[in-house]
Structure formats: C-alpha cells, structure tokens
Tab-separated table of C-alpha atoms in Angstrom:
chain	number	residue	atom	x	y	z
A	1103	MET	CA	31.216	3.306	-132.392
A	1104	ASP	CA	34.079	2.689	-129.963
A	1105	LEU	CA	35.379	-0.830	-130.630
A	1106	SER	CA	38.658	-0.358	-128.811
A	1107	PHE	CA	37.740	-3.148	-126.374
A	1108	LEU	CA	38.111	-5.562	-129.318
A	1109	LYS	CA	41.636	-4.465	-130.136
A	1110	LEU	CA	42.990	-6.845	-127.531
A	1111	LEU	CA	41.679	-9.675	-129.689
A	1112	GLY	CA	43.772	-8.676	-132.695
A	1113	GLY	CA	46.017	-11.237	-134.359
A	1114	ARG	CA	45.611	-14.898	-135.204
A	1115	ALA	CA	44.509	-15.861	-131.677
A	1116	ALA	CA	41.154	-14.176	-132.210
A	1117	GLY	CA	38.815	-16.963	-133.295
A	1118	SER	CA	35.114	-16.622	-134.030
A	1119	ARG	CA	34.118	-17.933	-130.569
A	1120	THR	CA	36.435	-15.491	-128.799
A	1121	LEU	CA	35.118	-12.634	-130.931
A	1122	SER	CA	31.445	-13.478	-130.393
A	1123	THR	CA	32.033	-13.745	-126.623
A	1124	ALA	CA	33.713	-10.331	-126.541
A	1125	ILE	CA	30.821	-8.726	-128.427
A	1126	SER	CA	28.123	-10.408	-126.326
A	1127	ASP	CA	29.934	-9.297	-123.151
A	1128	ALA	CA	30.047	-5.740	-124.505
A	1129	ILE	CA	26.294	-5.865	-125.135
A	1130	GLU	CA	25.517	-7.221	-121.678
A	1131	ASN	CA	27.662	-4.695	-119.818
A	1132	GLY	CA	26.347	-1.689	-121.731
A	1133	GLN	CA	29.292	-0.866	-123.970
A	1134	LEU	CA	27.081	-1.658	-126.940
A	1135	LEU	CA	23.453	-0.533	-126.746
A	1136	LYS	CA	20.219	-1.444	-128.460
A	1137	GLY	CA	20.163	-0.088	-131.993
A	1138	ASP	CA	23.919	0.435	-132.286
A	1139	ARG	CA	25.095	-0.354	-135.781
A	1140	MET	CA	27.943	-2.847	-136.017
A	1141	PRO	CA	30.735	-2.355	-138.545
A	1142	SER	CA	30.571	-4.500	-141.652
A	1143	SER	CA	32.392	-7.828	-141.537
A	1144	ARG	CA	35.004	-6.426	-143.918
A	1145	GLU	CA	35.590	-3.311	-141.747
A	1146	LEU	CA	35.811	-5.281	-138.504
A	1147	ALA	CA	38.179	-7.841	-140.011
A	1148	LEU	CA	40.433	-5.030	-141.183
A	1149	PHE	CA	40.232	-3.341	-137.773
A	1150	LEU	CA	41.199	-6.530	-135.912
A	1151	GLY	CA	43.621	-7.857	-138.479
A	1152	ILE	CA	41.796	-11.188	-138.852
A	1153	ALA	CA	40.097	-13.104	-141.644
A	1154	ARG	CA	36.709	-11.829	-142.789
A	1155	ALA	CA	35.281	-15.360	-142.533
A	1156	THR	CA	36.022	-15.311	-138.788
A	1157	VAL	CA	33.892	-12.192	-138.350
A	1158	VAL	CA	31.070	-13.595	-140.485
A	1159	THR	CA	30.987	-16.759	-138.341
A	1160	ALA	CA	30.956	-14.708	-135.116
A	1161	TYR	CA	28.139	-12.459	-136.406
A	1162	ASP	CA	26.068	-15.488	-137.433
A	1163	GLU	CA	26.463	-16.972	-133.949
A	1164	LEU	CA	25.442	-13.675	-132.292
A	1165	ILE	CA	22.403	-13.366	-134.567
A	1166	ASN	CA	21.353	-16.942	-133.754
A	1167	ASN	CA	21.707	-16.193	-130.021
A	1168	GLY	CA	19.621	-13.018	-130.285
A	1169	TYR	CA	22.359	-10.481	-129.618
A	1170	LEU	CA	22.428	-9.024	-133.116
A	1171	ILE	CA	19.914	-8.439	-135.896
A	1172	GLY	CA	20.974	-8.695	-139.512
A	1173	GLU	CA	18.960	-6.571	-141.942
A	1174	ARG	CA	19.622	-7.254	-145.607
A	1175	GLY	CA	20.839	-4.140	-147.373
A	1176	SER	CA	20.930	-2.166	-144.148
A	1177	GLY	CA	23.533	-3.733	-141.907
A	1178	THR	CA	23.890	-5.495	-138.579
A	1179	TYR	CA	22.529	-3.956	-135.365
A	1180	VAL	CA	22.469	-4.708	-131.648
A	1181	SER	CA	19.140	-6.276	-130.699
A	1182	ASP	CA	16.923	-5.575	-127.690
A	1183	LYS	CA	19.430	-7.357	-125.491
A	1184	GLY	CA	21.554	-4.265	-125.839
A	1185	SER	CA	19.250	-2.437	-123.464
A	1186	LYS	CA	19.388	-5.096	-120.755
A	1187	VAL	CA	22.386	-3.837	-118.849
A	1188	ASP	CA	23.277	-5.633	-115.644
A	1189	SER	CA	22.592	-2.959	-113.013
A	1190	ALA	CA	25.112	-4.536	-110.650
A	1191	ILE	CA	27.934	-3.520	-112.978
A	1192	PHE	CA	26.988	0.146	-112.691
A	1193	GLY	CA	25.629	0.036	-109.149
A	1194	GLU	CA	27.122	1.951	-106.226
A	1195	SER	CA	29.928	0.257	-104.342
A	1196	LYS	CA	30.829	0.842	-100.714
A	1197	ASP	CA	34.414	1.141	-101.910
A	1198	ARG	CA	33.536	3.931	-104.343
A	1199	PHE	CA	35.830	6.983	-104.186
A	1200	ASP	CA	34.356	9.809	-102.093
A	1201	TRP	CA	34.405	12.785	-104.448
A	1202	LEU	CA	32.155	14.753	-102.111
A	1203	ALA	CA	34.931	14.868	-99.521
A	1204	LEU	CA	36.894	17.142	-101.847
A	1205	GLY	CA	36.272	20.843	-102.342
A	1206	ASN	CA	36.515	24.230	-100.702
A	1207	ASP	CA	34.259	26.985	-99.394
A	1208	GLN	CA	32.859	27.605	-102.874
A	1209	THR	CA	32.044	23.913	-103.217
A	1210	ARG	CA	30.151	23.973	-99.936
A	1211	LEU	CA	28.146	27.035	-100.951
A	1212	LEU	CA	27.363	25.631	-104.392
A	1213	ARG	CA	25.951	22.471	-102.837
A	1214	GLN	CA	23.587	24.612	-100.782
A	1215	VAL	CA	22.373	26.696	-103.719
A	1216	PRO	CA	19.974	24.144	-105.269
A	1217	GLU	CA	18.321	23.708	-101.875
A	1218	GLN	CA	18.010	27.414	-101.161
A	1219	LEU	CA	17.414	28.972	-104.531
A	1220	ASN	CA	16.804	27.994	-108.109
A	1221	ILE	CA	19.216	30.485	-109.655
A	1222	LEU	CA	18.204	29.883	-113.225
A	1223	GLY	CA	14.479	29.898	-112.593
A	1224	ASN	CA	12.176	28.943	-115.441
A	1225	TRP	CA	13.527	31.116	-118.250
A	1226	ASP	CA	12.088	29.071	-121.121
A	1227	PRO	CA	9.049	31.379	-121.489
A	1228	LEU	CA	11.421	34.338	-121.849
A	1229	ASN	CA	13.401	32.533	-124.553
A	1230	HIS	CA	16.313	32.795	-122.108
A	1231	GLY	CA	16.373	36.544	-122.597
A	1232	ALA	CA	16.990	36.389	-126.345
A	1233	LEU	CA	15.132	37.472	-129.461
A	1234	PRO	CA	12.752	34.970	-131.062
A	1235	ALA	CA	14.063	33.166	-134.113
A	1236	ASP	CA	11.890	35.131	-136.536
A	1237	LEU	CA	13.670	38.371	-135.571
A	1238	LEU	CA	17.242	37.131	-135.908
A	1239	PRO	CA	19.407	38.361	-138.816
A	1240	THR	CA	20.176	34.842	-139.999
A	1241	LYS	CA	20.601	35.813	-143.651
A	1242	GLN	CA	23.133	38.539	-142.850
A	1243	TRP	CA	24.942	36.348	-140.346
A	1244	ARG	CA	25.195	33.520	-142.853
A	1245	LYS	CA	26.758	35.980	-145.270
A	1246	VAL	CA	29.481	37.192	-142.897
A	1247	ILE	CA	30.285	33.630	-141.852
A	1248	ALA	CA	30.620	32.673	-145.517
A	1249	ASN	CA	32.855	35.674	-146.114
A	1250	GLN	CA	35.212	34.584	-143.362
A	1251	ILE	CA	35.512	30.967	-144.463
A	1252	SER	CA	35.727	31.700	-148.184
A	1253	GLU	CA	38.851	31.083	-150.209
A	1254	GLU	CA	39.336	34.837	-150.465
A	1255	ALA	CA	39.855	35.119	-146.714
A	1256	THR	CA	43.539	34.283	-147.088
A	1257	THR	CA	44.605	36.948	-144.621
A	1258	MET	CA	42.713	35.336	-141.739
A	1259	PRO	CA	45.072	35.022	-138.754
A	1260	HIS	CA	45.540	31.466	-137.591
A	1261	HIS	CA	46.377	32.186	-133.969
A	1262	TYR	CA	45.441	34.694	-131.326
A	1263	VAL	CA	48.104	37.277	-130.680
A	1264	ASP	CA	46.205	38.705	-127.710
A	1265	MET	CA	44.084	36.862	-125.160
A	1266	LEU	CA	41.902	39.958	-124.786
A	1267	GLY	CA	40.298	39.020	-128.106
A	1268	TYR	CA	40.586	39.688	-131.814
A	1269	LEU	CA	41.782	43.292	-132.144
A	1270	GLN	CA	39.473	44.285	-135.015
A	1271	LEU	CA	36.481	43.086	-133.014
A	1272	ARG	CA	37.573	45.098	-129.973
A	1273	GLU	CA	38.064	48.169	-132.146
A	1274	ASN	CA	34.601	47.812	-133.679
A	1275	ILE	CA	32.977	47.255	-130.287
A	1276	ALA	CA	34.637	50.416	-128.971
A	1277	VAL	CA	33.179	52.400	-131.883
A	1278	PHE	CA	29.750	50.774	-131.462
A	1279	LEU	CA	29.573	51.576	-127.731
A	1280	ARG	CA	30.706	55.142	-128.336
A	1281	ARG	CA	27.922	55.611	-130.897
A	1282	THR	CA	25.171	53.893	-128.901
A	1283	GLN	CA	26.113	54.350	-125.227
A	1284	GLY	CA	28.359	57.399	-125.233
A	1285	ILE	CA	31.262	55.370	-123.841
A	1286	VAL	CA	34.668	56.599	-124.929
A	1287	CYS	CA	37.267	53.883	-124.481
A	1288	ASP	CA	40.407	52.535	-126.051
A	1289	PRO	CA	40.115	49.127	-127.787
A	1290	GLU	CA	42.760	47.977	-125.293
A	1291	GLN	CA	40.128	48.342	-122.549
A	1292	VAL	CA	37.734	45.947	-124.314
A	1293	VAL	CA	38.055	42.316	-123.188
A	1294	ILE	CA	36.093	39.602	-124.995
A	1295	PHE	CA	34.380	36.654	-123.270
A	1296	SER	CA	32.227	33.770	-124.431
A	1297	SER	CA	29.221	34.964	-122.393
A	1298	ASN	CA	27.997	37.289	-119.649
A	1299	GLN	CA	28.509	34.570	-117.066
A	1300	SER	CA	32.103	34.028	-118.124
A	1301	ALA	CA	32.815	37.758	-117.902
A	1302	LEU	CA	31.295	38.020	-114.422
A	1303	ASN	CA	33.112	34.916	-113.243
A	1304	HIS	CA	36.464	36.379	-114.282
A	1305	LEU	CA	35.604	39.715	-112.716
A	1306	PHE	CA	34.557	38.243	-109.377
A	1307	SER	CA	37.360	35.683	-109.257
A	1308	LEU	CA	40.003	38.363	-109.730
A	1309	LEU	CA	38.605	41.210	-107.648
A	1310	VAL	CA	36.325	39.909	-104.870
A	1311	SER	CA	37.866	38.894	-101.532
A	1312	PRO	CA	36.260	37.176	-98.524
A	1313	GLY	CA	34.763	39.778	-96.210
A	1314	ASP	CA	34.033	42.322	-98.945
A	1315	VAL	CA	30.571	43.867	-99.068
A	1316	ALA	CA	28.718	43.883	-102.384
A	1317	VAL	CA	25.639	46.049	-102.852
A	1318	CYS	CA	22.973	44.860	-105.303
A	1319	GLU	CA	19.534	46.017	-106.365
A	1320	ASN	CA	16.501	44.224	-104.963
A	1321	PRO	CA	15.290	42.640	-107.186
A	1322	CYS	CA	18.151	41.663	-109.471
A	1323	TYR	CA	19.526	38.607	-111.252
A	1324	ALA	CA	19.903	36.025	-108.490
A	1325	GLY	CA	23.005	34.496	-110.034
A	1326	VAL	CA	24.972	37.685	-109.362
A	1327	ARG	CA	24.182	37.613	-105.651
A	1328	GLU	CA	25.237	33.989	-105.456
A	1329	GLN	CA	28.473	34.610	-107.362
A	1330	PHE	CA	29.419	37.297	-104.850
A	1331	ARG	CA	28.687	34.912	-101.986
A	1332	LEU	CA	30.680	32.125	-103.606
A	1333	LYS	CA	33.697	34.412	-103.434
A	1334	GLY	CA	33.122	35.057	-99.730
A	1335	ALA	CA	31.502	38.480	-99.994
A	1336	SER	CA	28.490	39.654	-98.009
A	1337	VAL	CA	25.568	40.956	-100.052
A	1338	LEU	CA	23.466	43.976	-99.109
A	1339	THR	CA	20.397	44.749	-101.192
A	1340	VAL	CA	18.788	48.114	-101.878
A	1341	PRO	CA	15.176	48.556	-103.061
A	1342	ILE	CA	14.300	50.101	-106.398
A	1343	ASP	CA	11.394	52.179	-107.663
A	1344	SER	CA	10.398	53.579	-111.045
A	1345	ASP	CA	13.600	55.678	-111.108
A	1346	GLY	CA	15.921	52.777	-110.356
A	1347	ILE	CA	17.928	52.078	-107.228
A	1348	MET	CA	16.788	54.208	-104.270
A	1349	THR	CA	20.010	55.993	-103.423
A	1350	GLU	CA	18.782	57.097	-99.994
A	1351	PHE	CA	18.947	53.449	-98.921
A	1352	LEU	CA	22.538	52.846	-100.001
A	1353	PRO	CA	24.525	51.632	-96.966
A	1354	HIS	CA	26.416	54.091	-94.811
A	1355	LYS	CA	30.055	54.755	-95.480
A	1356	SER	CA	32.245	51.734	-94.828
A	1357	GLU	CA	35.634	50.610	-96.072
A	1358	LYS	CA	34.089	47.169	-96.678
A	1359	ASN	CA	31.674	48.507	-99.321
A	1360	LYS	CA	33.764	47.344	-102.263
A	1361	PHE	CA	31.239	46.683	-105.049
A	1362	LEU	CA	27.979	48.118	-106.356
A	1363	TYR	CA	26.312	46.011	-109.054
A	1364	LEU	CA	23.710	47.878	-111.129
A	1365	THR	CA	21.543	47.380	-114.202
A	1366	ALA	CA	21.142	51.133	-114.539
A	1367	SER	CA	19.696	51.510	-118.038
A	1368	HIS	CA	17.210	48.640	-117.813
A	1369	GLN	CA	16.764	47.391	-114.268
A	1370	ASP	CA	16.555	43.616	-114.264
A	1371	PRO	CA	13.764	42.509	-113.997
A	1372	THR	CA	11.515	45.573	-113.462
A	1373	GLY	CA	12.665	47.574	-116.473
A	1374	ALA	CA	13.128	50.786	-114.476
A	1375	THR	CA	15.697	53.277	-115.771
A	1376	LEU	CA	18.014	54.943	-113.269
A	1377	SER	CA	17.326	58.680	-113.432
A	1378	LEU	CA	20.121	61.080	-114.312
A	1379	GLU	CA	19.942	62.639	-110.848
A	1380	ARG	CA	20.375	59.266	-109.188
A	1381	ARG	CA	23.213	58.345	-111.537
A	1382	HIS	CA	25.160	61.290	-110.195
A	1383	LYS	CA	24.223	60.350	-106.612
A	1384	VAL	CA	25.432	56.788	-107.204
A	1385	LEU	CA	28.781	58.086	-108.439
A	1386	GLU	CA	29.045	60.419	-105.421
A	1387	TRP	CA	28.277	57.538	-103.036
A	1388	ALA	CA	30.858	55.359	-104.768
A	1389	GLN	CA	33.463	58.092	-104.370
A	1390	GLU	CA	32.666	58.553	-100.668
A	1391	ASN	CA	32.900	54.800	-100.039
A	1392	ASN	CA	35.825	54.174	-102.396
A	1393	THR	CA	33.597	51.606	-104.111
A	1394	CYS	CA	33.803	50.282	-107.656
A	1395	ILE	CA	30.693	49.980	-109.811
A	1396	ILE	CA	29.805	47.072	-112.084
A	1397	GLU	CA	27.416	48.468	-114.689
A	1398	ASP	CA	25.600	45.622	-116.418
A	1399	ALA	CA	24.070	46.751	-119.721
A	1400	TRP	CA	21.828	43.683	-119.950
A	1401	ASP	CA	18.791	44.291	-122.171
A	1402	THR	CA	19.619	47.888	-123.097
A	1403	ASP	CA	19.655	47.703	-126.899
A	1404	PHE	CA	15.958	48.362	-127.506
A	1405	HIS	CA	14.666	51.665	-126.062
A	1406	TYR	CA	11.049	52.750	-126.411
A	1407	ALA	CA	10.703	55.822	-124.172
A	1408	GLY	CA	12.819	58.653	-125.509
A	1409	ALA	CA	16.575	58.822	-125.710
A	1410	PRO	CA	18.474	56.386	-123.468
A	1411	ALA	CA	20.154	57.809	-120.378
A	1412	PRO	CA	23.947	58.096	-120.501
A	1413	ALA	CA	25.854	55.092	-119.232
A	1414	LEU	CA	27.360	55.484	-115.772
A	1415	MET	CA	30.758	54.794	-117.297
A	1416	SER	CA	30.329	57.794	-119.589
A	1417	LEU	CA	29.657	60.023	-116.542
A	1418	ASP	CA	32.434	58.553	-114.415
A	1419	LYS	CA	35.509	60.777	-114.118
A	1420	GLN	CA	37.461	58.608	-111.675
A	1421	GLY	CA	37.732	55.307	-113.514
A	1422	ARG	CA	35.738	53.345	-110.948
A	1423	VAL	CA	33.179	51.777	-113.349
A	1424	VAL	CA	33.456	48.431	-115.145
A	1425	TYR	CA	30.968	48.117	-118.008
A	1426	LEU	CA	29.512	44.757	-119.061
A	1427	TYR	CA	27.875	44.381	-122.468
A	1428	THR	CA	26.516	41.297	-124.214
A	1429	PHE	CA	25.383	40.445	-127.733
A	1430	TRP	CA	23.077	37.782	-126.285
A	1431	LYS	CA	19.995	40.013	-126.376
A	1432	THR	CA	20.405	40.901	-130.037
A	1433	LEU	CA	22.057	37.872	-131.649
A	1434	PHE	CA	21.759	34.682	-129.538
A	1435	PRO	CA	21.984	31.825	-130.515
A	1436	LEU	CA	24.035	33.099	-133.441
A	1437	VAL	CA	26.395	34.725	-130.939
A	1438	SER	CA	26.671	34.684	-127.137
A	1439	THR	CA	29.787	36.868	-126.965
A	1440	ALA	CA	30.103	39.434	-124.175
A	1441	CYS	CA	32.724	42.009	-123.264
A	1442	LEU	CA	33.980	44.005	-120.317
A	1443	ILE	CA	35.121	47.606	-120.684
A	1444	LEU	CA	37.817	47.865	-118.036
A	1445	PRO	CA	39.707	50.713	-116.430
A	1446	LYS	CA	43.166	50.684	-118.001
A	1447	GLU	CA	44.780	49.623	-114.722
A	1448	LEU	CA	43.002	46.241	-114.870
A	1449	VAL	CA	43.928	45.297	-118.428
A	1450	PRO	CA	47.275	43.570	-117.644
A	1451	LEU	CA	45.631	41.525	-114.871
A	1452	PHE	CA	42.836	40.298	-117.138
A	1453	ARG	CA	45.210	39.544	-119.989
A	1454	ALA	CA	47.266	37.350	-117.658
A	1455	ALA	CA	44.166	35.679	-116.187
A	1456	LYS	CA	42.729	34.845	-119.590
A	1457	TYR	CA	46.070	33.458	-120.685
A	1458	VAL	CA	46.222	31.134	-117.661
A	1459	PHE	CA	42.571	30.186	-117.145
A	1460	ASP	CA	40.676	30.818	-120.374
A	1461	VAL	CA	40.545	29.384	-123.857
A	1462	PRO	CA	39.973	31.545	-126.937
A	1463	ILE	CA	36.519	31.746	-128.438
A	1464	PRO	CA	36.531	30.197	-131.927
A	1465	LEU	CA	38.202	32.850	-134.036
A	1466	ILE	CA	35.709	32.509	-136.883
A	1467	GLU	CA	32.991	33.903	-134.585
A	1468	HIS	CA	35.180	36.883	-133.700
A	1469	LEU	CA	35.982	37.547	-137.339
A	1470	ALA	CA	32.336	37.345	-138.369
A	1471	LEU	CA	31.136	39.519	-135.489
A	1472	ALA	CA	33.805	42.111	-136.255
A	1473	GLU	CA	32.578	42.300	-139.852
A	1474	PHE	CA	28.924	42.342	-138.757
A	1475	ILE	CA	29.522	45.336	-136.483
A	1476	GLY	CA	32.001	47.108	-138.734
A	1477	ASP	CA	29.696	47.019	-141.768
A	1478	GLY	CA	26.852	48.531	-139.736
A	1479	GLU	CA	24.755	45.351	-139.852
A	1480	LEU	CA	24.294	45.247	-136.076
A	1481	GLU	CA	22.907	48.767	-135.860
A	1482	ARG	CA	20.640	48.164	-138.870
A	1483	HIS	CA	19.421	44.962	-137.226
A	1484	ILE	CA	18.665	46.768	-133.959
A	1485	ARG	CA	16.749	49.549	-135.746
A	1486	LYS	CA	14.713	47.053	-137.770
A	1487	VAL	CA	13.826	44.884	-134.787
A	1488	TRP	CA	13.090	47.934	-132.613
A	1489	LYS	CA	10.185	48.914	-134.883
A	1490	ILE	CA	8.663	45.445	-134.569
A	1491	LEU	CA	9.201	45.169	-130.822
A	1492	ARG	CA	7.752	48.616	-130.185
A	1493	LYS	CA	4.472	47.570	-131.823
A	1494	ARG	CA	4.348	44.247	-129.964
A	1495	ARG	CA	5.053	45.955	-126.649
A	1496	LEU	CA	2.368	48.625	-127.035
A	1497	LEU	CA	-0.213	46.129	-128.251
A	1498	LEU	CA	0.421	43.687	-125.410
A	1499	MET	CA	0.138	46.498	-122.846
A	1500	HIS	CA	-3.137	47.627	-124.418
A	1501	GLU	CA	-4.662	44.150	-124.649
A	1502	MET	CA	-3.724	43.138	-121.109
A	1503	THR	CA	-5.092	46.379	-119.690
A	1504	ARG	CA	-8.285	46.005	-121.726
A	1505	ARG	CA	-8.806	42.365	-120.768
A	1506	PHE	CA	-7.841	42.450	-117.090
A	1507	GLY	CA	-8.529	46.047	-116.063
A	1508	SER	CA	-7.736	46.666	-112.413
A	1509	SER	CA	-6.815	43.000	-111.934
A	1510	VAL	CA	-3.377	43.623	-113.391
A	1511	ARG	CA	-0.779	46.383	-113.084
A	1512	ILE	CA	1.661	46.788	-115.959
A	1513	PHE	CA	5.224	48.039	-115.472
A	1514	ALA	CA	6.586	48.449	-118.966
A	1515	GLY	CA	9.895	50.161	-118.317
A	1516	GLY	CA	11.638	51.980	-121.125
A	1517	ALA	CA	13.609	49.193	-122.789
A	1518	GLY	CA	14.055	45.447	-123.128
A	1519	LEU	CA	12.165	42.423	-124.402
A	1520	HIS	CA	9.669	41.925	-121.578
A	1521	LEU	CA	7.285	43.862	-119.382
A	1522	VAL	CA	6.333	43.178	-115.776
A	1523	ALA	CA	2.730	42.405	-114.840
A	1524	LYS	CA	1.390	42.099	-111.297
A	1525	PHE	CA	-1.852	40.133	-111.123
A	1526	SER	CA	-4.515	40.245	-108.449
A	1527	GLU	CA	-3.657	38.252	-105.342
A	1528	THR	CA	-7.024	36.505	-105.638
A	1529	LEU	CA	-5.441	34.393	-108.379
A	1530	SER	CA	-3.203	31.464	-107.568
A	1531	ILE	CA	0.223	31.339	-109.167
A	1532	ASP	CA	-0.510	27.830	-110.444
A	1533	ALA	CA	-3.679	29.053	-112.166
A	1534	ILE	CA	-1.778	31.898	-113.818
A	1535	TYR	CA	0.935	29.569	-115.074
A	1536	ALA	CA	-1.583	27.025	-116.355
A	1537	ALA	CA	-3.688	29.616	-118.171
A	1538	ALA	CA	-0.626	31.273	-119.682
A	1539	ASP	CA	0.762	27.954	-120.872
A	1540	GLU	CA	-2.519	26.922	-122.498
A	1541	SER	CA	-2.871	30.356	-124.123
A	1542	ARG	CA	0.761	30.568	-125.248
A	1543	VAL	CA	1.426	33.751	-123.293
A	1544	PRO	CA	5.104	33.444	-122.284
A	1545	LEU	CA	5.683	34.549	-118.713
A	1546	THR	CA	7.671	33.610	-115.625
A	1547	SER	CA	7.623	34.747	-112.003
A	1548	THR	CA	10.013	37.403	-110.699
A	1549	PHE	CA	10.208	35.602	-107.337
A	1550	GLU	CA	13.746	34.295	-107.857
A	1551	CYS	CA	15.022	37.824	-108.489
A	1552	TYR	CA	14.161	39.066	-104.999
A	1553	GLU	CA	16.459	38.648	-102.027
A	1554	SER	CA	13.436	39.339	-99.827
A	1555	GLY	CA	9.994	40.895	-100.032
A	1556	ALA	CA	8.997	39.361	-103.357
A	1557	PRO	CA	5.507	40.607	-104.293
A	1558	PRO	CA	2.999	37.843	-105.019
A	1559	ASN	CA	1.864	37.187	-108.574
A	1560	GLU	CA	4.459	39.379	-110.270
A	1561	PHE	CA	5.568	38.087	-113.663
A	1562	MET	CA	7.847	38.961	-116.543
A	1563	VAL	CA	5.840	38.723	-119.771
A	1564	ASN	CA	7.820	38.226	-122.965
A	1565	PHE	CA	6.184	40.447	-125.581
A	1566	ALA	CA	9.056	39.941	-128.036
A	1567	SER	CA	8.106	36.316	-128.723
A	1568	ILE	CA	4.425	36.907	-129.557
A	1569	PRO	CA	3.646	37.746	-133.202
A	1570	GLU	CA	1.745	41.014	-133.462
A	1571	ASP	CA	-1.268	39.438	-135.162
A	1572	GLU	CA	-1.640	36.872	-132.355
A	1573	ILE	CA	-1.333	39.123	-129.301
A	1574	ALA	CA	-5.024	40.019	-128.990
A	1575	SER	CA	-6.285	36.444	-129.374
A	1576	ARG	CA	-3.725	34.988	-126.975
A	1577	VAL	CA	-4.472	37.573	-124.283
A	1578	GLU	CA	-8.210	37.036	-124.739
A	1579	GLU	CA	-7.804	33.281	-124.320
A	1580	PHE	CA	-5.527	33.876	-121.325
A	1581	GLY	CA	-8.261	35.944	-119.678
A	1582	LYS	CA	-10.910	33.309	-120.335
A	1583	LYS	CA	-8.734	30.549	-118.879
A	1584	LEU	CA	-8.118	32.588	-115.729
A	1585	ALA	CA	-11.819	33.364	-115.392
A	1586	LEU	CA	-12.599	29.657	-115.551
A	1587	ALA	CA	-10.003	29.005	-112.858
A	1588	LEU	CA	-11.769	31.488	-110.568
A	1589	ALA	CA	-15.255	30.139	-111.272
C-alpha cells in the first residue's frame, strides 16, 4: 500500500485528528479503496515517526465513523466507503491537456486502425497460435530453468556483451535452423527479439521508407499489412492457391517494389505450402525487381505431408532474404522469443538499433533456451508433439467430413496447428460461432486476414487444442447445434 501521502504528517505535529482526516480524505478521493488492508498501528507509527497511541486513537475514530473496519486477529481494512469515490475528482476538465494534439503520421494511422480493422481478431479459440498447455514441455523447461539459477551456475554472465543476444543461444539457433530448415548462417547473423512483433517492428522501422511498395499474400496476417502502412509504404496483395502465392500475379517490374512478405512454408492462414517451382520464380522476380524478401516461418515446426520444402533463404544466392523464426508456436507461454536471420550487411545496423531502442530480454530465459536447444530437448519436444498433433489433425478432418459432408470444405495444408474449413453459405456466421462455442470446437473467422475478397464462412479450426478422445463427440455436438439453428 502506498502511504506516501501520509509522510507529510510526520513529526510531532501529526495528532490523531490530523491523521484520521488525512486517511478519510484518502478514502474519499480513491487513494485507498474498499478492502485495502491498513498497516498495523505499530507499523504506521514507525512509518510516520509518531506515538503508537496517536495511531490507535485515529483508527478508533475512523472505525466509529465507518471508514475502517477492525477485524480481531485479521487487521484493519477500508470499509465500503472506500469504493465511493467522488467522480468530480476524476472527471474530465475543460483545462485538461490535449494529448491527442500530439503525434505524427503513424499516430494518425493507428487511430484509424480500430475503426477500419480489428488487427488482432478473436484469437482466443486458436490459443493465440500456441500449443495447448497439455502439450508443453513444462517438466523439461522447469529443469533447465533450475539448472540456470542453481548455485552451480557460477559462470553465468551478469551482463550482455552483445545486444544481438546471448551468443550461445545464437549459436544453438544457427545449428537448429541448419538441421531443420536447411539454413546455413553464421551465429553473427542471428538477432534475438522478445517476440515476432518486436522483430517485425525493428525490421520495418529500420528498412521501410514512405513511398515504398510492399507486396503481401492475400490472405495474410493483417498486422503485417498495417505495419507496412504505418511506415508509409503502399501495400499490394497477391492471391494464393494450394501451391502458395500465385507468382503470375506479382506486380510488374518497378523500382518501388521494395519488399515481398511471405509465409512460404505454411501460408497464414490457409496452410498452403509454396511449391519448389514457385519458390524459384519468387527469387527470380525479386532479382528482377531488386526486391528483398521477408520469409516468415510462422507455424512451420509441425509438418504432416512429407518432407518440408527448403526455406527460401536456403535457396537464395544473392543475400536478399531475411528469415523470421519464432519459438511461440512450440513453447509459448514458456518462451515467446523470436529471431531474425539477417544478411551480414544488416548486422551492424541492427546491433546499433537494439543498443539505442531495445532492452535485453531477461538473460535467464536466454540461458535456459540455449540449454534447451543445445541438449536436443526442443527437437525431441517437436517430434513427440508431432505424433499427437498428426492424430488429432487426421481425426478432426475425418469427423468433420463425416458429419457435414458437402456442407463443408476442408483445407488442411501440410503443417501447423489449425486447418481451414469453409462452411455452406446457407449458415449464418453467428450460428456457426454459437454452435462452435457451445460444442467447444475452437474456431475463428479468416475474414480479418483478407485485404479484399474474403470468402464467407471460412474459419480456422484449432485441432491442436482438442483432445483426441473428445474430437468425435465435439464435432457431433457441433453438427447437431448447427442443424437446430437451421431448423
């Protein structure tokens, strides 16, 4: 409890009446709220430097006047009067400082975003893109955390020597990405961030200029489009099909085509995988337009349809690809760390930017994650969870097809934690949401992902969060609820 407002009463001048008035004023103006526990008379007397008897007298007066409640053996608390705050004290004043007059072009655009587009959408049903709690490696993570904070960890560095991140972590990430994605990079090219959003914000803030043209998939994560626009870039969108971005619709050659943002290995949200042929065409187009590519590896850790395609960065011979990887999909909320794999030319710029604008992630998380990856725990975790997810995915596809037949089309993709289902247009979106909620089938609309042309009744369905032994019953109940809605 913050009692600093009472410090002014310290010394012999603070009598019981003065003290009780100060406390009652604090209750009435909202500094002390209903249920707040008051310090003991001994503690408050020591804090103020006054006699304990003075505090006891003041407390008795406040209890008699209904401001405080004294509970024997428990303490003294603010009574219901603590919730009766005078609204005039906190009300708006015509002389209030005009914060909204401040800002820049980004401020103006941000104020428009909530009116135009709900960037975040309703991601609760998708568990915010993360694994369910029952699939997290909590036991192993607890072990590596304990290792790093144990007395034996006497060699733990106390300060960062490099703003790019803890070197051992960057080295282990480089090895991990070489083994899993075929990316050959130097640890110096690996830059650590607290999250995907932080990595993208740094990338766009440093590289995007007003007037640039950024090319994105349609659909894609809406937040990326808006981040480009916040930096003054124009956004062009290109449709996708089952083989990923349709390269024949990439814009004609222009010196303004500066960025191409892709989720090549698991298109977000459709799950499509960019074919090898199109990967080469994308690189050719980027070369012709002198464009850089941002390859976002979001949701690429769990593959179900054969070997994963090579990362664009692994095929790139000109150093025009930036690769974004996150541990969110495999470890959140234990870890939200993300990293960028940068061309070597950008490393000094990002080191300087992180030094000026960023703060280090708590080092203990870096140390633990480095151990977790280095000991092979991450790859073991991915293999273990993959077996479970594969069964859940296949069973959900089967049950939805069996229950809904031609009333639903399933787009499973080859990776990730969700599948896409397009329901009959005879159903209302509200009915689908209501039935899914009552049946505990986690889904959310893809509408926010589309710049334009969003198909009706298309949803991401989170198979990862449904226990295998409950999939059939939940889908059956979902179907019955929808049938009732149509009746």
